Tab-separated table of C-alpha atoms in Angstrom:
chain	number	residue	atom	x	y	z
A	266	UNK	CA	66.565	97.424	108.143
A	267	UNK	CA	69.607	95.410	110.269
A	268	UNK	CA	68.162	93.144	112.947
A	269	UNK	CA	68.361	93.028	116.217
A	270	UNK	CA	70.463	90.993	118.045
A	271	UNK	CA	70.001	88.413	119.494
A	272	UNK	CA	70.070	88.659	123.530
A	273	UNK	CA	72.260	86.718	125.776
A	274	UNK	CA	70.548	83.793	127.636
A	275	UNK	CA	71.225	83.037	131.133
A	276	UNK	CA	74.279	80.909	131.035
A	277	UNK	CA	76.449	81.079	128.218
A	278	UNK	CA	80.056	80.103	129.270
A	279	UNK	CA	80.527	77.097	128.055
A	280	UNK	CA	78.683	77.540	124.427
A	281	UNK	CA	81.077	77.972	122.087
A	282	UNK	CA	83.524	75.189	124.362
A	283	UNK	CA	80.720	73.068	123.867
A	284	UNK	CA	80.587	73.607	119.722
A	285	UNK	CA	84.715	73.359	120.010
A	286	UNK	CA	85.050	69.910	121.481
A	287	UNK	CA	82.242	68.679	119.323
A	288	UNK	CA	84.655	70.540	115.862
A	289	UNK	CA	88.303	68.503	117.430
A	290	UNK	CA	86.207	65.231	117.592
A	291	UNK	CA	85.452	65.700	114.518
A	292	UNK	CA	89.768	66.220	113.598
A	293	UNK	CA	88.493	69.189	111.788
A	294	UNK	CA	90.507	71.916	113.313
A	295	UNK	CA	93.967	69.393	112.257
A	296	UNK	CA	96.205	70.663	109.270
A	297	UNK	CA	95.614	68.966	105.358
A	298	UNK	CA	99.503	69.617	104.130
A	299	UNK	CA	98.270	67.965	101.078
A	300	UNK	CA	95.295	69.889	100.440
A	301	UNK	CA	96.780	73.212	100.244
A	302	UNK	CA	100.171	72.296	98.068
A	303	UNK	CA	97.730	71.320	96.086
A	304	UNK	CA	95.979	74.466	95.867
A	305	UNK	CA	99.638	76.683	96.598
A	306	UNK	CA	100.355	74.008	93.114
A	307	UNK	CA	97.245	75.387	91.029
A	308	UNK	CA	97.202	78.986	91.974
A	309	UNK	CA	100.320	79.656	91.271
A	310	UNK	CA	100.036	77.548	87.912
A	311	UNK	CA	97.466	79.733	87.298
A	312	UNK	CA	99.050	82.777	88.207
A	313	UNK	CA	102.134	81.925	85.424
A	314	UNK	CA	99.940	81.029	83.625
A	315	UNK	CA	97.862	84.200	83.778
A	316	UNK	CA	101.876	86.106	83.071
A	317	UNK	CA	103.042	82.986	80.377
A	318	UNK	CA	100.369	84.590	78.321
A	319	UNK	CA	100.732	88.276	78.903
A	320	UNK	CA	104.505	87.441	76.865
A	321	UNK	CA	102.206	85.496	74.004
A	322	UNK	CA	99.477	88.252	73.391
A	323	UNK	CA	102.275	91.248	73.501
A	324	UNK	CA	102.015	94.097	72.570
A	325	UNK	CA	98.303	93.999	71.369
A	326	UNK	CA	95.032	95.462	72.750
A	327	UNK	CA	93.760	91.733	72.740
A	328	UNK	CA	95.819	91.877	76.557
A	329	UNK	CA	93.027	94.062	77.909
A	330	UNK	CA	91.547	90.578	78.430
A	331	UNK	CA	94.131	88.842	79.612
A	332	UNK	CA	94.205	91.248	82.517
A	333	UNK	CA	90.691	90.243	84.015
A	334	UNK	CA	92.431	86.669	84.093
A	335	UNK	CA	95.000	88.591	86.330
A	336	UNK	CA	92.634	90.386	88.711
A	337	UNK	CA	91.316	85.698	88.653
A	338	UNK	CA	94.370	84.757	89.498
A	339	UNK	CA	95.959	87.851	92.312
A	340	UNK	CA	92.388	87.707	93.567
A	341	UNK	CA	93.139	83.810	94.231
A	342	UNK	CA	96.343	84.211	95.299
A	343	UNK	CA	95.403	86.941	97.712
A	344	UNK	CA	92.831	84.874	99.481
A	345	UNK	CA	96.149	81.539	99.704
A	346	UNK	CA	97.452	84.870	102.384
A	347	UNK	CA	94.677	85.787	103.776
A	348	UNK	CA	94.992	82.226	104.883
A	349	UNK	CA	98.381	81.887	105.809
A	350	UNK	CA	97.214	84.527	107.949
A	351	UNK	CA	94.490	83.000	109.977
A	352	UNK	CA	97.846	80.157	109.653
A	353	UNK	CA	95.623	77.890	108.744
A	354	UNK	CA	98.418	76.069	107.139
A	355	UNK	CA	100.797	75.460	109.213
A	356	UNK	CA	101.185	76.013	112.692
A	357	UNK	CA	103.983	76.984	112.844
A	358	UNK	CA	104.614	81.641	112.539
A	359	UNK	CA	107.898	80.779	110.399
A	360	UNK	CA	106.282	79.180	107.090
A	361	UNK	CA	102.673	81.142	107.656
A	362	UNK	CA	104.534	84.271	107.098
A	363	UNK	CA	107.238	83.001	104.678
A	364	UNK	CA	103.901	82.211	102.600
A	365	UNK	CA	101.720	85.301	103.447
A	366	UNK	CA	104.812	87.325	102.184
A	367	UNK	CA	105.346	86.266	98.658
A	368	UNK	CA	101.706	86.210	98.331
A	369	UNK	CA	101.053	89.196	99.541
A	370	UNK	CA	103.814	91.436	99.255
A	371	UNK	CA	105.598	89.534	96.753
A	372	UNK	CA	102.740	88.926	94.319
A	373	UNK	CA	99.814	91.028	94.392
A	374	UNK	CA	101.707	94.045	96.367
A	375	UNK	CA	100.136	93.812	98.865
A	376	UNK	CA	100.970	94.976	102.902
A	377	UNK	CA	100.944	90.779	104.699
A	378	UNK	CA	101.883	92.173	108.094
A	379	UNK	CA	99.159	96.125	107.951
A	380	UNK	CA	96.729	92.982	106.027
A	381	UNK	CA	97.167	90.830	109.623
A	382	UNK	CA	97.084	93.126	111.928
A	383	UNK	CA	93.503	95.256	110.635
A	384	UNK	CA	92.217	91.501	109.674
A	385	UNK	CA	92.773	90.710	113.599
A	386	UNK	CA	91.142	93.410	114.636
A	387	UNK	CA	88.102	92.739	113.370
A	388	UNK	CA	88.096	89.166	113.948
A	389	UNK	CA	88.361	90.321	117.145
A	390	UNK	CA	84.944	92.361	117.397
A	391	UNK	CA	83.401	92.028	114.213
A	392	UNK	CA	81.348	94.466	113.145
A	393	UNK	CA	81.963	96.831	115.794
A	394	UNK	CA	81.458	100.278	115.039
A	395	UNK	CA	83.753	101.339	117.913
A	396	UNK	CA	86.364	98.495	117.001
A	397	UNK	CA	86.248	97.098	113.358
A	398	UNK	CA	88.120	98.420	110.712
A	399	UNK	CA	85.915	97.135	107.936
A	400	UNK	CA	82.316	99.047	109.660
A	401	UNK	CA	85.055	102.066	110.597
A	402	UNK	CA	83.766	106.034	109.063
A	403	UNK	CA	85.599	106.454	105.314
A	404	UNK	CA	84.105	105.902	102.281
A	405	UNK	CA	81.250	104.347	102.893
A	406	UNK	CA	79.251	104.464	106.633
A	407	UNK	CA	78.077	101.502	108.413
A	408	UNK	CA	75.422	103.427	111.251
A	409	UNK	CA	73.525	106.161	111.401
A	410	UNK	CA	75.559	108.595	113.625
A	411	UNK	CA	79.197	107.394	111.115
A	412	UNK	CA	76.255	109.315	107.929
A	413	UNK	CA	74.588	112.253	110.224
A	414	UNK	CA	78.930	113.130	111.220
A	415	UNK	CA	79.809	113.430	107.650
A	416	UNK	CA	80.148	117.368	105.586
A	417	UNK	CA	80.992	118.007	102.067
A	418	UNK	CA	81.544	115.532	99.552
A	419	UNK	CA	81.358	112.863	102.299
A	420	UNK	CA	78.071	113.498	103.188
A	421	UNK	CA	77.129	114.232	99.450
A	422	UNK	CA	79.238	110.177	99.014
A	423	UNK	CA	77.342	108.805	101.926
A	424	UNK	CA	73.615	109.681	100.217
A	425	UNK	CA	74.389	107.690	97.247
A	426	UNK	CA	76.373	104.949	99.049
A	427	UNK	CA	74.010	102.077	97.881
A	428	UNK	CA	74.703	103.691	94.622
A	429	UNK	CA	77.744	104.175	94.418
A	430	UNK	CA	78.630	100.559	96.050
A	431	UNK	CA	80.267	98.247	92.720
A	432	UNK	CA	82.019	101.799	91.203
A	433	UNK	CA	83.303	102.550	94.444
A	434	UNK	CA	85.321	99.197	94.526
A	435	UNK	CA	86.991	99.283	91.681
A	436	UNK	CA	89.289	102.063	93.257
A	437	UNK	CA	89.160	99.216	96.678
A	438	UNK	CA	92.578	98.051	94.736
A	439	UNK	CA	94.344	101.644	95.125
A	440	UNK	CA	93.628	101.866	97.961
A	441	UNK	CA	95.083	98.505	99.159
A	442	UNK	CA	98.547	99.381	97.979
A	443	UNK	CA	97.984	102.815	98.937
A	444	UNK	CA	97.197	101.915	102.688
A	445	UNK	CA	99.871	99.364	101.868
A	446	UNK	CA	102.569	101.949	101.758
A	447	UNK	CA	101.571	104.058	104.238
A	448	UNK	CA	101.614	101.190	106.262
A	449	UNK	CA	104.777	100.905	106.032
A	450	UNK	CA	106.327	104.429	105.892
A	451	UNK	CA	103.998	105.265	108.228
A	452	UNK	CA	104.834	107.128	111.233
A	453	UNK	CA	103.338	108.769	114.055
A	454	UNK	CA	104.610	112.603	115.419
A	455	UNK	CA	106.897	111.125	117.953
A	456	UNK	CA	109.094	109.327	114.986
A	457	UNK	CA	107.207	106.446	115.808
A	458	UNK	CA	105.725	103.951	113.241
A	459	UNK	CA	102.042	103.143	114.102
A	460	UNK	CA	101.683	100.266	112.547
A	461	UNK	CA	103.496	97.336	113.939
A	462	UNK	CA	104.803	95.174	111.346
A	463	UNK	CA	107.205	92.788	112.505
A	464	UNK	CA	108.988	92.264	109.342
A	465	UNK	CA	108.610	95.587	107.725
A	466	UNK	CA	112.187	96.236	105.678
A	467	UNK	CA	111.422	92.850	103.786
A	468	UNK	CA	107.878	94.109	103.253
A	469	UNK	CA	109.217	97.585	101.732
A	470	UNK	CA	111.509	95.388	99.892
A	471	UNK	CA	109.362	92.701	98.728
A	472	UNK	CA	106.660	95.735	97.233
A	473	UNK	CA	109.659	97.529	95.732
A	474	UNK	CA	110.619	94.375	93.743
A	475	UNK	CA	106.136	93.401	93.157
A	476	UNK	CA	106.360	97.276	91.668
A	477	UNK	CA	109.721	97.058	89.739
A	478	UNK	CA	108.719	93.334	88.731
A	479	UNK	CA	105.133	94.650	87.379
A	480	UNK	CA	106.029	97.239	85.333
A	481	UNK	CA	109.120	96.388	84.189
A	482	UNK	CA	106.963	93.337	82.903
A	483	UNK	CA	104.566	95.449	80.733
A	484	UNK	CA	106.480	97.633	79.603
A	485	UNK	CA	108.786	95.727	78.338
A	486	UNK	CA	106.260	93.663	77.070
A	487	UNK	CA	103.540	95.894	75.532
A	488	UNK	CA	103.153	99.860	74.703
A	489	UNK	CA	102.986	102.544	77.775
A	490	UNK	CA	99.341	102.580	76.455
A	491	UNK	CA	98.900	99.285	76.239
A	492	UNK	CA	100.281	98.999	79.440
A	493	UNK	CA	98.093	101.489	81.466
A	494	UNK	CA	94.870	100.057	79.926
A	495	UNK	CA	96.277	96.288	81.826
A	496	UNK	CA	97.075	98.101	84.554
A	497	UNK	CA	93.954	99.847	85.005
A	498	UNK	CA	91.735	97.233	84.005
A	499	UNK	CA	93.761	94.505	86.107
A	500	UNK	CA	93.594	97.031	89.344
A	501	UNK	CA	89.948	97.974	89.087
A	502	UNK	CA	88.659	94.523	88.760
A	503	UNK	CA	91.119	92.952	90.982
A	504	UNK	CA	89.302	95.267	93.812
A	505	UNK	CA	86.090	94.447	92.727
A	506	UNK	CA	86.436	91.410	92.286
A	507	UNK	CA	88.442	91.545	96.846
A	508	UNK	CA	85.225	93.747	97.303
A	509	UNK	CA	82.709	91.736	96.712
A	510	UNK	CA	84.373	88.148	98.256
A	511	UNK	CA	84.101	90.278	101.213
A	512	UNK	CA	80.779	91.680	100.926
A	513	UNK	CA	78.801	89.407	101.992
A	514	UNK	CA	80.084	88.221	105.339
A	515	UNK	CA	79.123	91.144	107.674
A	516	UNK	CA	77.520	93.924	105.937
A	517	UNK	CA	74.161	95.268	106.238
A	518	UNK	CA	74.213	92.502	109.844
A	519	UNK	CA	74.165	93.584	113.548
A	520	UNK	CA	76.477	95.779	114.827
A	521	UNK	CA	76.667	95.328	118.287
A	522	UNK	CA	77.671	97.630	121.372
A	523	UNK	CA	79.898	97.522	123.969
A	524	UNK	CA	76.435	97.035	125.885
A	525	UNK	CA	75.366	94.171	123.955
A	526	UNK	CA	77.771	91.477	126.157
A	527	UNK	CA	77.945	88.995	123.330
A	528	UNK	CA	79.434	86.305	124.674
A	529	UNK	CA	81.678	85.188	122.327
A	530	UNK	CA	79.976	82.133	120.135
A	531	UNK	CA	77.229	85.396	120.015
A	532	UNK	CA	79.221	87.478	119.002
A	533	UNK	CA	80.742	85.715	115.715
A	534	UNK	CA	77.437	84.081	114.171
A	535	UNK	CA	75.028	87.356	114.689
A	536	UNK	CA	77.124	89.417	112.787
A	537	UNK	CA	78.007	87.229	109.913
A	538	UNK	CA	76.366	85.555	107.190
A	539	UNK	CA	76.835	83.092	104.984
A	540	UNK	CA	77.014	82.935	101.075
A	541	UNK	CA	75.000	78.732	99.775
A	542	UNK	CA	76.713	77.195	97.244
A	543	UNK	CA	78.606	74.542	96.236
A	544	UNK	CA	82.228	73.907	94.728
A	545	UNK	CA	82.087	76.216	93.006
A	546	UNK	CA	81.575	79.631	95.417
A	547	UNK	CA	83.614	78.117	97.629
A	548	UNK	CA	86.399	78.660	94.904
A	549	UNK	CA	85.004	81.411	93.900
A	550	UNK	CA	84.719	82.959	97.216
A	551	UNK	CA	88.119	81.605	98.548
A	552	UNK	CA	85.567	79.806	101.202
A	553	UNK	CA	84.681	83.021	102.997
A	554	UNK	CA	81.631	81.607	101.652
A	555	UNK	CA	81.695	80.011	105.486
A	556	UNK	CA	82.130	83.206	106.853
A	557	UNK	CA	80.338	82.197	110.749
A	558	UNK	CA	82.423	78.805	110.736
A	559	UNK	CA	85.925	81.153	109.554
A	560	UNK	CA	84.891	83.295	112.957
A	561	UNK	CA	84.327	80.578	115.071
A	562	UNK	CA	87.798	78.659	114.108
A	563	UNK	CA	89.406	80.523	112.225
A	564	UNK	CA	92.549	78.640	111.777
A	565	UNK	CA	90.575	76.426	110.489
A	566	UNK	CA	91.956	75.218	107.058
A	567	UNK	CA	89.669	76.255	104.126
A	568	UNK	CA	88.678	73.252	102.645
A	569	UNK	CA	86.966	72.233	106.532
A	570	UNK	CA	84.879	74.990	106.297
A	571	UNK	CA	81.974	73.129	105.024
A	572	UNK	CA	82.358	69.984	106.711
A	573	UNK	CA	82.256	72.327	110.034
A	574	UNK	CA	78.740	74.099	108.276
A	575	UNK	CA	75.650	71.367	109.716
A	576	UNK	CA	77.559	70.645	113.099
A	577	UNK	CA	77.471	74.608	113.506
A	578	UNK	CA	74.255	74.599	111.771
A	579	UNK	CA	72.503	72.802	114.281
A	580	UNK	CA	74.315	74.061	117.312
A	581	UNK	CA	73.337	77.386	116.704
A	582	UNK	CA	69.355	76.190	116.543
A	583	UNK	CA	70.489	74.034	119.013
A	584	UNK	CA	71.174	77.003	121.479
A	585	UNK	CA	68.414	79.474	119.484
A	586	UNK	CA	70.966	81.346	117.601
A	587	UNK	CA	70.279	82.857	114.429
A	588	UNK	CA	72.344	81.421	111.733
A	589	UNK	CA	71.873	83.766	108.607
A	590	UNK	CA	72.613	81.953	105.092
A	591	UNK	CA	72.045	82.838	101.493
A	592	UNK	CA	71.670	83.250	98.445
A	593	UNK	CA	75.428	85.332	97.035
A	594	UNK	CA	72.425	88.023	94.985
A	595	UNK	CA	70.731	88.428	97.991
A	596	UNK	CA	73.564	88.663	100.165
A	597	UNK	CA	74.348	91.853	98.256
A	598	UNK	CA	70.657	92.945	98.010
A	599	UNK	CA	71.084	92.821	102.303
A	600	UNK	CA	74.003	94.970	101.965
A	601	UNK	CA	73.063	97.603	99.696
A	602	UNK	CA	69.760	97.159	101.600
A	603	UNK	CA	71.981	98.499	104.208
A	604	UNK	CA	73.847	101.267	102.898
A	605	UNK	CA	71.122	102.765	101.538
A	606	UNK	CA	68.962	102.876	104.877
A	607	UNK	CA	72.017	104.345	106.621
A	608	UNK	CA	72.224	107.400	104.361
A	609	UNK	CA	68.311	107.740	104.379
A	610	UNK	CA	68.632	110.694	107.520
A	611	UNK	CA	70.523	112.361	104.717
A	612	UNK	CA	68.470	112.448	101.437
């Protein structure tokens, strides 16, 4: 079951401010243009190399293996869009949005504007069932109350969701594409667009360009049957990789309510968990394995998160704030245990 939220100390107001001063004094909020130039270049080269491999392999069933590489490359590009959305690369909005639109809409077919709006709500109230869209009731349920409210097929899923979690992630890529289209085109009963978006026309154009380019490139290189297999493998594994990158961060951690009255430091720390590992884990998870530091300082460049970790960990120990860090396998075990416990009343 979930750990209980830590009670607030009598005096809380300056806790985050003091931590922020220490992080700033260490220079960890300074932009790292050289680091990001190298990251963008290497990720772009990898993405381009996989597309070149698609052409070289041609009309062959070996494209299924190339699709696996494409899923990895697409996720790495999406991580760049995540960093751009938090303005980790540039202080100015314009360059950040340009990178986000190119990485999200054009390269992987994901609406940057929709994702930023949704992700900002998550950061404002992580793991809050009424405020965080990432733990709202949907295909999965995250609280006993959500589970008890299910009916029909949704209730059948909720009973078995811990066992179905990873298979369901194979559909996450499709869900992200459809959600992006709904966000761009969806209107309410009053005729107004439901999702706020600064560059709706550009987003629609870039996603259309992505779709035409993606489908056209596959059909030019291989037969329709092989193109379908490539797309299914690519999109399924892309969704699985994306889901596996985000699932360790909050699932199974405390879910606060308005009654908890947590200050910013505690709201961000007690609802998140870090994943242990070296540089390879940093690359594989896009820096999201340092989730606590990322939530405390969303605009901190990804390359600085590991350097901030000992400062944040020591500060949390000093203030008596639980700081959770586990291995990758354990993070999944905790998330699945939570899903299983939530579905227990229905079994």
